mmCIF file of C-alpha atoms in Angstrom:
data_model
loop_
_atom_site.group_PDB
_atom_site.id
_atom_site.type_symbol
_atom_site.label_atom_id
_atom_site.label_comp_id
_atom_site.label_asym_id
_atom_site.label_seq_id
_atom_site.Cartn_x
_atom_site.Cartn_y
_atom_site.Cartn_z
ATOM 1 C CA MET Y 1 -6.453 8.334 22.932
ATOM 2 C CA SER Y 2 -3.056 6.986 21.911
ATOM 3 C CA ASP Y 3 -2.216 6.157 18.309
ATOM 4 C CA SER Y 4 -2.638 2.442 19.003
ATOM 5 C CA GLU Y 5 -6.080 2.642 20.582
ATOM 6 C CA SER Y 6 -9.392 2.390 18.773
ATOM 7 C CA THR Y 7 -12.669 4.106 19.596
ATOM 8 C CA ALA Y 8 -14.656 1.910 17.218
ATOM 9 C CA SER Y 9 -17.185 -0.392 18.883
ATOM 10 C CA LEU Y 10 -19.890 -2.621 17.481
ATOM 11 C CA ASP Y 11 -23.089 -2.452 19.467
ATOM 12 C CA ASN Y 12 -25.676 -4.389 17.492
ATOM 13 C CA ASP Y 13 -26.128 -7.531 15.425
ATOM 14 C CA VAL Y 14 -26.297 -5.675 12.115
ATOM 15 C CA SER Y 15 -22.941 -3.964 12.649
ATOM 16 C CA VAL Y 16 -21.210 -7.227 13.635
ATOM 17 C CA GLU Y 17 -22.599 -8.879 10.503
ATOM 18 C CA SER Y 18 -21.399 -5.975 8.337
ATOM 19 C CA PHE Y 19 -17.992 -6.024 10.026
ATOM 20 C CA LEU Y 20 -17.567 -9.713 9.196
ATOM 21 C CA GLU Y 21 -18.859 -9.239 5.639
ATOM 22 C CA ASP Y 22 -16.367 -6.452 4.983
ATOM 23 C CA LEU Y 23 -13.464 -8.435 6.443
ATOM 24 C CA MET Y 24 -14.458 -11.357 4.242
ATOM 25 C CA HIS Y 25 -14.481 -9.021 1.250
ATOM 26 C CA PHE Y 26 -10.900 -7.922 1.977
ATOM 27 C CA CYS Y 27 -9.807 -11.522 2.551
ATOM 28 C CA GLN Y 28 -11.551 -12.647 -0.641
ATOM 29 C CA ILE Y 29 -9.511 -10.147 -2.645
ATOM 30 C CA VAL Y 30 -6.275 -11.424 -1.057
ATOM 31 C CA LYS Y 31 -7.374 -14.980 -1.991
ATOM 32 C CA SER Y 32 -8.210 -13.914 -5.537
ATOM 33 C CA ILE Y 33 -4.909 -12.098 -5.994
ATOM 34 C CA GLY Y 34 -3.026 -15.145 -4.694
ATOM 35 C CA GLU Y 35 -4.970 -17.428 -7.018
ATOM 36 C CA GLU Y 36 -3.922 -15.324 -10.008
ATOM 37 C CA ASN Y 37 -0.282 -15.710 -9.003
ATOM 38 C CA GLU Y 38 0.889 -16.960 -5.600
ATOM 39 C CA ALA Y 39 3.990 -14.790 -6.006
ATOM 40 C CA ASN Y 40 1.655 -11.831 -5.374
ATOM 41 C CA LEU Y 41 1.697 -12.906 -1.698
ATOM 42 C CA THR Y 42 5.471 -12.478 -1.379
ATOM 43 C CA SER Y 43 6.763 -9.984 -3.963
ATOM 44 C CA PRO Y 44 7.704 -7.164 -3.986
ATOM 45 C CA VAL Y 45 6.427 -6.999 -0.388
ATOM 46 C CA LYS Y 46 5.853 -10.090 1.733
ATOM 47 C CA LEU Y 47 2.505 -10.709 3.377
ATOM 48 C CA THR Y 48 2.084 -12.072 6.890
ATOM 49 C CA MET Y 49 -0.198 -14.627 5.191
ATOM 50 C CA ASN Y 50 2.481 -15.435 2.637
ATOM 51 C CA SER Y 51 1.028 -18.607 1.121
ATOM 52 C CA ALA Y 52 -2.301 -19.656 -0.338
ATOM 53 C CA ALA Y 53 -2.693 -22.159 2.516
ATOM 54 C CA GLU Y 54 -2.343 -19.442 5.160
ATOM 55 C CA VAL Y 55 -4.861 -17.215 3.391
ATOM 56 C CA GLU Y 56 -7.276 -20.158 3.180
ATOM 57 C CA LYS Y 57 -6.872 -20.805 6.915
ATOM 58 C CA VAL Y 58 -7.890 -17.229 7.759
ATOM 59 C CA TRP Y 59 -10.732 -17.372 5.237
ATOM 60 C CA THR Y 60 -12.038 -20.546 6.909
ATOM 61 C CA GLU Y 61 -11.918 -18.870 10.328
ATOM 62 C CA LEU Y 62 -13.853 -15.862 9.032
ATOM 63 C CA SER Y 63 -16.410 -18.110 7.367
ATOM 64 C CA SER Y 64 -16.871 -19.996 10.633
ATOM 65 C CA LEU Y 65 -17.458 -16.746 12.535
ATOM 66 C CA ALA Y 66 -19.973 -15.615 9.935
ATOM 67 C CA LYS Y 67 -21.809 -18.949 10.197
ATOM 68 C CA SER Y 68 -21.826 -18.707 14.017
ATOM 69 C CA HIS Y 69 -23.313 -15.239 13.755
ATOM 70 C CA GLU Y 70 -25.974 -16.529 11.378
ATOM 71 C CA ASP Y 71 -26.837 -19.356 13.805
ATOM 72 C CA ASP Y 72 -26.787 -17.289 16.995
ATOM 73 C CA ALA Y 73 -26.193 -13.573 16.491
ATOM 74 C CA THR Y 74 -26.486 -12.786 20.206
ATOM 75 C CA VAL Y 75 -23.586 -15.027 21.204
ATOM 76 C CA VAL Y 76 -21.223 -13.577 18.607
ATOM 77 C CA THR Y 77 -22.272 -10.006 19.397
ATOM 78 C CA GLU Y 78 -21.673 -10.538 23.110
ATOM 79 C CA ALA Y 79 -18.285 -12.066 22.309
ATOM 80 C CA PHE Y 80 -17.334 -8.977 20.348
ATOM 81 C CA LEU Y 81 -18.348 -6.663 23.159
ATOM 82 C CA THR Y 82 -16.309 -8.585 25.759
ATOM 83 C CA GLY Y 83 -12.671 -9.573 25.971
ATOM 84 C CA ASN Y 84 -13.235 -12.369 23.459
ATOM 85 C CA GLY Y 85 -13.921 -9.674 20.892
ATOM 86 C CA LYS Y 86 -10.147 -9.253 20.571
ATOM 87 C CA LYS Y 87 -10.302 -12.158 18.127
ATOM 88 C CA PHE Y 88 -12.318 -10.013 15.737
ATOM 89 C CA ARG Y 89 -9.849 -7.137 16.059
ATOM 90 C CA CYS Y 90 -6.862 -9.431 15.628
ATOM 91 C CA LEU Y 91 -8.335 -10.710 12.382
ATOM 92 C CA ALA Y 92 -8.793 -7.143 11.165
ATOM 93 C CA ASP Y 93 -5.233 -6.290 12.209
ATOM 94 C CA LEU Y 94 -3.993 -9.271 10.177
ATOM 95 C CA ILE Y 95 -6.197 -8.952 7.106
ATOM 96 C CA LEU Y 96 -6.143 -5.192 6.429
ATOM 97 C CA PRO Y 97 -2.335 -4.741 6.154
ATOM 98 C CA ASP Y 98 -2.080 -7.923 4.063
ATOM 99 C CA PHE Y 99 -4.909 -6.695 1.850
ATOM 100 C CA HIS Y 100 -2.887 -3.564 1.091
ATOM 101 C CA ARG Y 101 0.358 -5.506 0.612
ATOM 102 C CA SER Y 102 -1.300 -7.907 -1.835
ATOM 103 C CA LEU Y 103 -3.037 -5.010 -3.600
ATOM 104 C CA LEU Y 104 0.300 -3.252 -4.131
ATOM 105 C CA ASN Y 105 1.927 -6.477 -5.339
ATOM 106 C CA TRP Y 106 -0.938 -7.088 -7.765
ATOM 107 C CA HIS Y 107 -0.628 -3.580 -9.196
ATOM 108 C CA VAL Y 108 3.118 -4.032 -9.608
ATOM 109 C CA SER Y 109 2.467 -7.320 -11.416
ATOM 110 C CA ASN Y 110 -0.274 -5.909 -13.659
ATOM 111 C CA PHE Y 111 0.268 -2.185 -14.073
ATOM 112 C CA TYR Y 112 3.306 -0.334 -12.738
ATOM 113 C CA PRO Y 113 6.531 -0.970 -10.704
ATOM 114 C CA PHE Y 114 5.622 1.301 -7.783
ATOM 115 C CA MET Y 115 8.156 -0.065 -5.313
ATOM 116 C CA ASP Y 116 11.008 0.629 -7.737
ATOM 117 C CA LYS Y 117 9.950 4.294 -7.698
ATOM 118 C CA PHE Y 118 9.499 4.732 -3.957
ATOM 119 C CA SER Y 119 12.234 6.756 -2.269
ATOM 120 C CA PRO Y 120 13.345 5.727 1.264
ATOM 121 C CA GLU Y 121 11.019 8.400 2.687
ATOM 122 C CA TYR Y 122 8.112 7.129 0.573
ATOM 123 C CA LYS Y 123 8.689 3.601 1.896
ATOM 124 C CA VAL Y 124 8.659 4.803 5.508
ATOM 125 C CA TYR Y 125 5.380 6.571 4.800
ATOM 126 C CA TRP Y 126 3.975 3.372 3.228
ATOM 127 C CA GLU Y 127 4.889 1.389 6.356
ATOM 128 C CA ALA Y 128 3.228 4.027 8.553
ATOM 129 C CA PHE Y 129 0.093 3.709 6.423
ATOM 130 C CA LEU Y 130 0.129 -0.080 6.893
ATOM 131 C CA LYS Y 131 0.525 0.346 10.665
ATOM 132 C CA ASN Y 132 -2.571 2.547 10.804
ATOM 133 C CA CYS Y 133 -4.809 0.958 8.139
ATOM 134 C CA SER Y 134 -6.730 -1.470 10.386
ATOM 135 C CA LEU Y 135 -7.555 1.121 13.043
ATOM 136 C CA ASP Y 136 -8.419 3.634 10.324
ATOM 137 C CA TRP Y 137 -10.787 1.176 8.637
ATOM 138 C CA GLN Y 138 -12.513 0.272 11.919
ATOM 139 C CA THR Y 139 -13.007 3.943 12.775
ATOM 140 C CA THR Y 140 -14.343 4.675 9.289
ATOM 141 C CA PHE Y 141 -16.603 1.619 9.538
ATOM 142 C CA MET Y 142 -18.318 3.185 12.547
ATOM 143 C CA GLN Y 143 -18.694 6.498 10.704
ATOM 144 C CA GLN Y 144 -20.540 4.666 7.940
ATOM 145 C CA LEU Y 145 -22.879 3.009 10.460
ATOM 146 C CA GLU Y 146 -23.601 6.411 11.952
ATOM 147 C CA LYS Y 147 -24.243 7.757 8.415
ATOM 148 C CA GLU Y 148 -21.384 10.218 8.627
ATOM 149 C CA TYR Y 149 -19.347 11.055 5.531
ATOM 150 C CA PHE Y 150 -16.065 9.327 4.908
ATOM 151 C CA LEU Y 151 -13.297 9.611 2.343
ATOM 152 C CA SER Y 152 -11.361 6.761 0.768
ATOM 153 C CA ALA Y 153 -8.008 6.215 2.452
ATOM 154 C CA TYR Y 154 -6.289 4.874 -0.675
ATOM 155 C CA THR Y 155 -6.694 4.654 -4.427
ATOM 156 C CA TYR Y 156 -5.012 3.371 -7.558
ATOM 157 C CA SER Y 157 -6.078 5.412 -10.562
ATOM 158 C CA HIS Y 158 -5.687 5.193 -14.317
ATOM 159 C CA ARG Y 159 -5.699 8.213 -16.629
ATOM 160 C CA ILE Y 160 -6.890 7.187 -20.089
ATOM 161 C CA LYS Y 161 -6.493 9.534 -23.043
ATOM 162 C CA GLY Y 162 -6.971 8.109 -26.499
ATOM 163 C CA ASP Y 163 -4.944 4.909 -26.721
ATOM 164 C CA LYS Y 164 -2.642 5.762 -23.794
ATOM 165 C CA ILE Y 165 -3.044 4.635 -20.172
ATOM 166 C CA ASN Y 166 -1.160 6.200 -17.269
ATOM 167 C CA SER Y 167 -1.313 3.650 -14.437
ATOM 168 C CA SER Y 168 1.498 5.205 -12.374
ATOM 169 C CA ARG Y 169 -0.944 6.959 -10.014
ATOM 170 C CA ILE Y 170 -1.301 5.926 -6.379
ATOM 171 C CA SER Y 171 -2.366 7.608 -3.137
ATOM 172 C CA PHE Y 172 -2.851 6.547 0.460
ATOM 173 C CA GLY Y 173 -3.496 8.248 3.778
ATOM 174 C CA ALA Y 174 -6.192 8.092 6.484
ATOM 175 C CA SER Y 175 -9.981 8.494 6.350
ATOM 176 C CA SER Y 176 -10.096 9.275 10.073
ATOM 177 C CA PRO Y 177 -7.807 11.773 11.863
ATOM 178 C CA PRO Y 178 -4.275 10.459 11.199
ATOM 179 C CA PRO Y 179 -1.947 9.322 13.997
ATOM 180 C CA SER Y 180 1.174 11.328 14.775
ATOM 181 C CA TYR Y 181 3.543 8.788 13.203
ATOM 182 C CA LEU Y 182 1.719 9.003 9.840
ATOM 183 C CA VAL Y 183 1.801 12.809 9.904
ATOM 184 C CA LYS Y 184 5.525 12.695 10.805
ATOM 185 C CA ALA Y 185 6.254 10.330 7.895
ATOM 186 C CA ALA Y 186 4.386 12.674 5.524
ATOM 187 C CA ALA Y 187 6.340 15.674 6.822
ATOM 188 C CA ASP Y 188 9.584 13.791 6.159
ATOM 189 C CA VAL Y 189 8.496 13.180 2.564
ATOM 190 C CA LEU Y 190 7.868 16.914 2.118
ATOM 191 C CA GLU Y 191 11.230 17.771 3.634
ATOM 192 C CA SER Y 192 13.006 15.294 1.359
ATOM 193 C CA GLU Y 193 11.383 16.995 -1.652
ATOM 194 C CA LYS Y 194 12.137 20.497 -0.277
ATOM 195 C CA ILE Y 195 8.414 21.354 -0.376
ATOM 196 C CA THR Y 196 7.046 24.153 1.798
ATOM 197 C CA LEU Y 197 3.269 24.279 1.925
ATOM 198 C CA PRO Y 198 1.410 27.612 1.898
ATOM 199 C CA GLU Y 199 -0.549 28.739 4.938
ATOM 200 C CA PRO Y 200 -2.830 27.583 6.479
ATOM 201 C CA TYR Y 201 -1.787 24.105 5.325
ATOM 202 C CA ALA Y 202 1.838 24.090 6.489
ATOM 203 C CA ASP Y 203 0.715 22.791 9.886
ATOM 204 C CA LEU Y 204 -0.324 19.244 8.933
ATOM 205 C CA ASP Y 205 -2.246 18.961 12.191
ATOM 206 C CA GLY Y 206 -3.925 22.394 11.978
ATOM 207 C CA LYS Y 207 -7.486 23.318 11.004
ATOM 208 C CA PHE Y 208 -6.924 21.594 7.680
ATOM 209 C CA LYS Y 209 -5.834 18.101 8.673
ATOM 210 C CA PHE Y 210 -3.393 16.138 6.583
ATOM 211 C CA TYR Y 211 -5.376 13.460 4.723
ATOM 212 C CA GLY Y 212 -2.914 11.743 2.404
ATOM 213 C CA LEU Y 213 -0.131 11.729 -0.175
ATOM 214 C CA GLY Y 214 -0.385 10.753 -3.814
ATOM 215 C CA TRP Y 215 2.034 10.216 -6.676
ATOM 216 C CA ASP Y 216 1.828 10.310 -10.452
ATOM 217 C CA PHE Y 217 5.220 8.946 -11.382
ATOM 218 C CA ALA Y 218 4.726 9.323 -15.155
ATOM 219 C CA THR Y 219 4.360 13.088 -14.773
ATOM 220 C CA ASN Y 220 6.688 13.376 -11.751
ATOM 221 C CA HIS Y 221 3.889 14.820 -9.628
ATOM 222 C CA LEU Y 222 3.580 14.575 -5.849
ATOM 223 C CA LYS Y 223 0.137 15.369 -4.430
ATOM 224 C CA LEU Y 224 -0.916 16.368 -0.923
ATOM 225 C CA TYR Y 225 -4.462 16.246 0.376
ATOM 226 C CA HIS Y 226 -5.920 18.174 3.297
ATOM 227 C CA HIS Y 227 -9.367 17.847 4.834
ATOM 228 C CA GLY Y 228 -11.232 20.597 6.651
ATOM 229 C CA GLU Y 229 -14.242 22.889 6.815
ATOM 230 C CA SER Y 230 -15.149 25.247 3.965
ATOM 231 C CA SER Y 231 -15.630 28.040 6.501
ATOM 232 C CA ASP Y 232 -11.899 27.846 7.319
ATOM 233 C CA LEU Y 233 -10.744 28.245 3.712
ATOM 234 C CA PRO Y 234 -8.569 31.282 2.915
ATOM 235 C CA ASP Y 235 -10.368 34.066 1.038
ATOM 236 C CA GLU Y 236 -9.082 33.051 -2.400
ATOM 237 C CA LEU Y 237 -10.517 29.545 -2.084
ATOM 238 C CA LYS Y 238 -13.713 30.813 -0.485
ATOM 239 C CA ALA Y 239 -14.225 32.829 -3.661
ATOM 240 C CA LYS Y 240 -13.591 29.671 -5.703
ATOM 241 C CA ALA Y 241 -16.161 27.799 -3.646
ATOM 242 C CA ALA Y 242 -18.680 30.618 -4.096
ATOM 243 C CA SER Y 243 -18.272 30.380 -7.876
ATOM 244 C CA ALA Y 244 -19.473 26.762 -7.760
ATOM 245 C CA ARG Y 245 -22.641 27.663 -5.870
ATOM 246 C CA SER Y 246 -24.443 28.327 -9.161
ATOM 247 C CA LEU Y 247 -24.143 24.628 -10.091
ATOM 248 C CA VAL Y 248 -26.447 23.450 -7.289
ATOM 249 C CA THR Y 249 -29.800 24.440 -5.833
ATOM 250 C CA ASP Y 250 -28.583 24.043 -2.253
ATOM 251 C CA ASP Y 251 -25.199 24.589 -0.630
ATOM 252 C CA TYR Y 252 -22.476 21.928 -0.501
ATOM 253 C CA GLU Y 253 -21.490 19.868 2.534
ATOM 254 C CA PRO Y 254 -19.583 21.947 5.126
ATOM 255 C CA HIS Y 255 -16.466 19.785 4.791
ATOM 256 C CA CYS Y 256 -14.130 19.953 1.804
ATOM 257 C CA LEU Y 257 -10.837 18.628 0.467
ATOM 258 C CA VAL Y 258 -7.910 20.777 -0.676
ATOM 259 C CA ALA Y 259 -5.179 19.222 -2.833
ATOM 260 C CA PHE Y 260 -1.772 20.496 -3.968
ATOM 261 C CA THR Y 261 0.187 19.078 -6.898
ATOM 262 C CA TYR Y 262 3.961 19.630 -6.988
ATOM 263 C CA LYS Y 263 6.497 18.935 -9.691
ATOM 264 C CA GLY Y 264 9.771 18.877 -7.821
ATOM 265 C CA ASN Y 265 9.198 21.605 -5.272
ATOM 266 C CA GLU Y 266 7.133 23.800 -7.618
ATOM 267 C CA LEU Y 267 3.399 24.082 -7.018
ATOM 268 C CA VAL Y 268 1.694 23.429 -10.381
ATOM 269 C CA GLU Y 269 -1.944 22.902 -9.400
ATOM 270 C CA GLN Y 270 -4.346 23.449 -6.529
ATOM 271 C CA LYS Y 271 -7.705 21.672 -6.351
ATOM 272 C CA LEU Y 272 -10.767 22.204 -4.170
ATOM 273 C CA TYR Y 273 -13.289 19.364 -3.766
ATOM 274 C CA LEU Y 274 -16.833 20.307 -2.735
ATOM 275 C CA TYR Y 275 -19.353 17.572 -1.922
ATOM 276 C CA VAL Y 276 -23.037 17.807 -2.788
ATOM 277 C CA THR Y 277 -25.584 17.181 -0.034
ATOM 278 C CA GLU Y 278 -27.953 15.404 -2.429
ATOM 279 C CA MET Y 279 -27.672 14.451 -6.090
ATOM 280 C CA ALA Y 280 -31.059 16.087 -6.721
ATOM 281 C CA HIS Y 281 -29.505 19.456 -5.884
ATOM 282 C CA ILE Y 282 -27.255 19.400 -8.985
ATOM 283 C CA LYS Y 283 -28.891 21.637 -11.610
ATOM 284 C CA ASP Y 284 -27.603 19.848 -14.725
ATOM 285 C CA PRO Y 285 -28.258 16.102 -14.271
ATOM 286 C CA LEU Y 286 -25.196 13.859 -14.235
ATOM 287 C CA PRO Y 287 -25.052 10.527 -16.098
ATOM 288 C CA THR Y 288 -27.188 7.667 -14.795
ATOM 289 C CA GLY Y 289 -25.226 5.263 -12.641
ATOM 290 C CA THR Y 290 -23.850 8.102 -10.487
ATOM 291 C CA LEU Y 291 -24.320 7.569 -6.752
ATOM 292 C CA ASN Y 292 -22.718 10.788 -5.519
ATOM 293 C CA ALA Y 293 -20.496 13.553 -6.829
ATOM 294 C CA ALA Y 294 -17.837 16.084 -5.914
ATOM 295 C CA CYS Y 295 -17.387 19.396 -7.691
ATOM 296 C CA VAL Y 296 -13.664 19.850 -8.387
ATOM 297 C CA LEU Y 297 -12.331 23.364 -8.956
ATOM 298 C CA THR Y 298 -8.751 23.763 -10.193
ATOM 299 C CA ALA Y 299 -6.191 26.557 -10.425
ATOM 300 C CA GLY Y 300 -2.499 26.932 -11.324
ATOM 301 C CA GLN Y 301 -0.337 25.920 -14.278
ATOM 302 C CA LEU Y 302 -2.420 22.797 -14.847
ATOM 303 C CA ASP Y 303 -5.692 24.704 -14.478
ATOM 304 C CA ARG Y 304 -8.379 22.326 -15.814
ATOM 305 C CA GLY Y 305 -11.368 24.446 -14.926
ATOM 306 C CA THR Y 306 -14.293 22.916 -13.036
ATOM 307 C CA PHE Y 307 -15.510 19.335 -13.394
ATOM 308 C CA TRP Y 308 -17.451 16.635 -11.552
ATOM 309 C CA GLN Y 309 -15.860 13.580 -9.975
ATOM 310 C CA LEU Y 310 -18.444 10.787 -9.864
ATOM 311 C CA ASP Y 311 -19.010 7.937 -7.405
ATOM 312 C CA VAL Y 312 -20.481 5.066 -9.406
ATOM 313 C CA THR Y 313 -23.317 2.683 -8.511
ATOM 314 C CA HIS Y 314 -22.891 -1.112 -8.528
ATOM 315 C CA THR Y 315 -25.093 -4.147 -8.748
ATOM 316 C CA ARG Y 316 -25.197 -6.239 -5.561
ATOM 317 C CA ALA Y 317 -23.013 -9.233 -4.692
ATOM 318 C CA PRO Y 318 -21.697 -11.419 -6.140
ATOM 319 C CA LYS Y 319 -21.265 -9.472 -9.407
ATOM 320 C CA PHE Y 320 -20.625 -5.869 -8.302
ATOM 321 C CA ASP Y 321 -20.851 -4.781 -11.927
ATOM 322 C CA CYS Y 322 -21.435 -1.244 -13.282
ATOM 323 C CA PRO Y 323 -23.911 -1.983 -16.086
ATOM 324 C CA GLU Y 324 -24.794 1.675 -16.635
ATOM 325 C CA TRP Y 325 -21.151 2.662 -17.082
ATOM 326 C CA THR Y 326 -19.420 -0.190 -18.922
ATOM 327 C CA PRO Y 327 -21.202 0.587 -22.243
ATOM 328 C CA ARG Y 328 -19.699 4.097 -22.002
ATOM 329 C CA PHE Y 329 -16.124 2.794 -21.716
ATOM 330 C CA GLY Y 330 -13.791 2.572 -24.671
ATOM 331 C CA GLU Y 331 -11.548 -0.409 -25.329
ATOM 332 C CA ARG Y 332 -8.683 0.775 -23.102
ATOM 333 C CA ALA Y 333 -10.987 1.631 -20.198
ATOM 334 C CA LEU Y 334 -12.662 -1.781 -20.422
ATOM 335 C CA GLU Y 335 -9.237 -3.411 -20.407
ATOM 336 C CA VAL Y 336 -8.467 -1.759 -17.064
ATOM 337 C CA TYR Y 337 -11.959 -2.306 -15.647
ATOM 338 C CA ASN Y 338 -11.984 -6.037 -16.423
ATOM 339 C CA LYS Y 339 -8.661 -6.662 -14.705
ATOM 340 C CA TYR Y 340 -10.172 -5.433 -11.448
ATOM 341 C CA TYR Y 341 -13.564 -7.022 -12.033
ATOM 342 C CA ASN Y 342 -11.970 -10.439 -12.551
ATOM 343 C CA ARG Y 343 -10.326 -10.124 -9.123
ATOM 344 C CA SER Y 344 -13.569 -9.103 -7.331
ATOM 345 C CA MET Y 345 -12.557 -5.431 -7.106
ATOM 346 C CA ARG Y 346 -15.038 -2.655 -7.832
ATOM 347 C CA LEU Y 347 -14.676 0.660 -9.594
ATOM 348 C CA ASP Y 348 -15.050 3.479 -7.059
ATOM 349 C CA THR Y 349 -14.933 6.875 -8.774
ATOM 350 C CA LEU Y 350 -14.733 8.378 -12.245
ATOM 351 C CA GLY Y 351 -13.615 11.579 -13.865
ATOM 352 C CA TYR Y 352 -15.456 11.128 -17.151
ATOM 353 C CA ALA Y 353 -15.342 13.182 -20.352
ATOM 354 C CA ALA Y 354 -15.628 10.553 -23.118
ATOM 355 C CA PRO Y 355 -15.148 6.774 -23.656
ATOM 356 C CA ASP Y 356 -11.459 7.377 -24.361
ATOM 357 C CA ASP Y 357 -10.968 10.396 -22.087
ATOM 358 C CA LEU Y 358 -11.464 9.512 -18.432
ATOM 359 C CA THR Y 359 -9.803 8.770 -15.104
ATOM 360 C CA MET Y 360 -10.771 5.605 -13.230
ATOM 361 C CA TYR Y 361 -10.240 5.190 -9.467
ATOM 362 C CA PHE Y 362 -10.073 1.745 -7.835
ATOM 363 C CA PRO Y 363 -10.999 -0.064 -5.690
ATOM 364 C CA PHE Y 364 -14.275 0.738 -3.972
ATOM 365 C CA GLU Y 365 -13.857 0.261 -0.228
ATOM 366 C CA PRO Y 366 -16.713 -1.513 1.578
#
């Protein structure tokens, strides 16, 4: 399969309906961001749908398709599975990159000037991510339908400690196996920073696949994420993983995530993410409102021990609230949460210690 081809296919009415619902969710966020400030559609990066009128036109087309599916699901499903289905894919190819452009613009407007901090190599990597994001989402969509695991391809996170908020944190990559041009752009970022990864991670297309890059500009940290099987971990990390076995009654999922944090070209932290098979297997119950969890084990100069990263539960549309979590948020966390909530964006994941000591990850991807 070439980098431009997709293996995703929709083979039943339910999946077509979900596909349209998710596209409408992405388009709704673009609409909402444009309604807050139409400049968010053009600056600092320009959308293909670069006016409120153009966004509304696409929204109307999506709404019409959804209504057609409601009236006659068979006709729309057949259209998707034949040549006419290109219309669905073209909409995804238009909406997904513009969703990410508008999301970046909104964060620049509300939180942090990311584009001012991006080096030329970072910007090339960002463009490679945009080129791949629609195909990546469609592939991940099919994984969800088949009840396979998937990892978020992007996140904007906020580290809250006391009265301070660090909103300079961003990461993006690929939930499905990344195309060669995205891996090449990531390798160029590493070369520009004079970073040499340890084995077996130096080969970005090896057993541990490159998954994404992240930045914390306030701390001058560059982060690299690799995805693979726990059985392929080097001995040192296998021992780390074994130490976390006592926290659960059953073993973790066979897949895992390995992350490296660099300051300049110095490795300052290594993290291992292990995913539970079922929440009931965690010996010490986690807070209510937790849908799933990853056990995070850390080592290095920034060694933070072992902690849980929590996927949060939401109420259903149209609110998508987190009523079990919002009472546990301090004033600064609620300030961040409400900015997203008011633009129809959901909290995805938490690293939670206290109301004023937590890390919030947005947005939840449908």
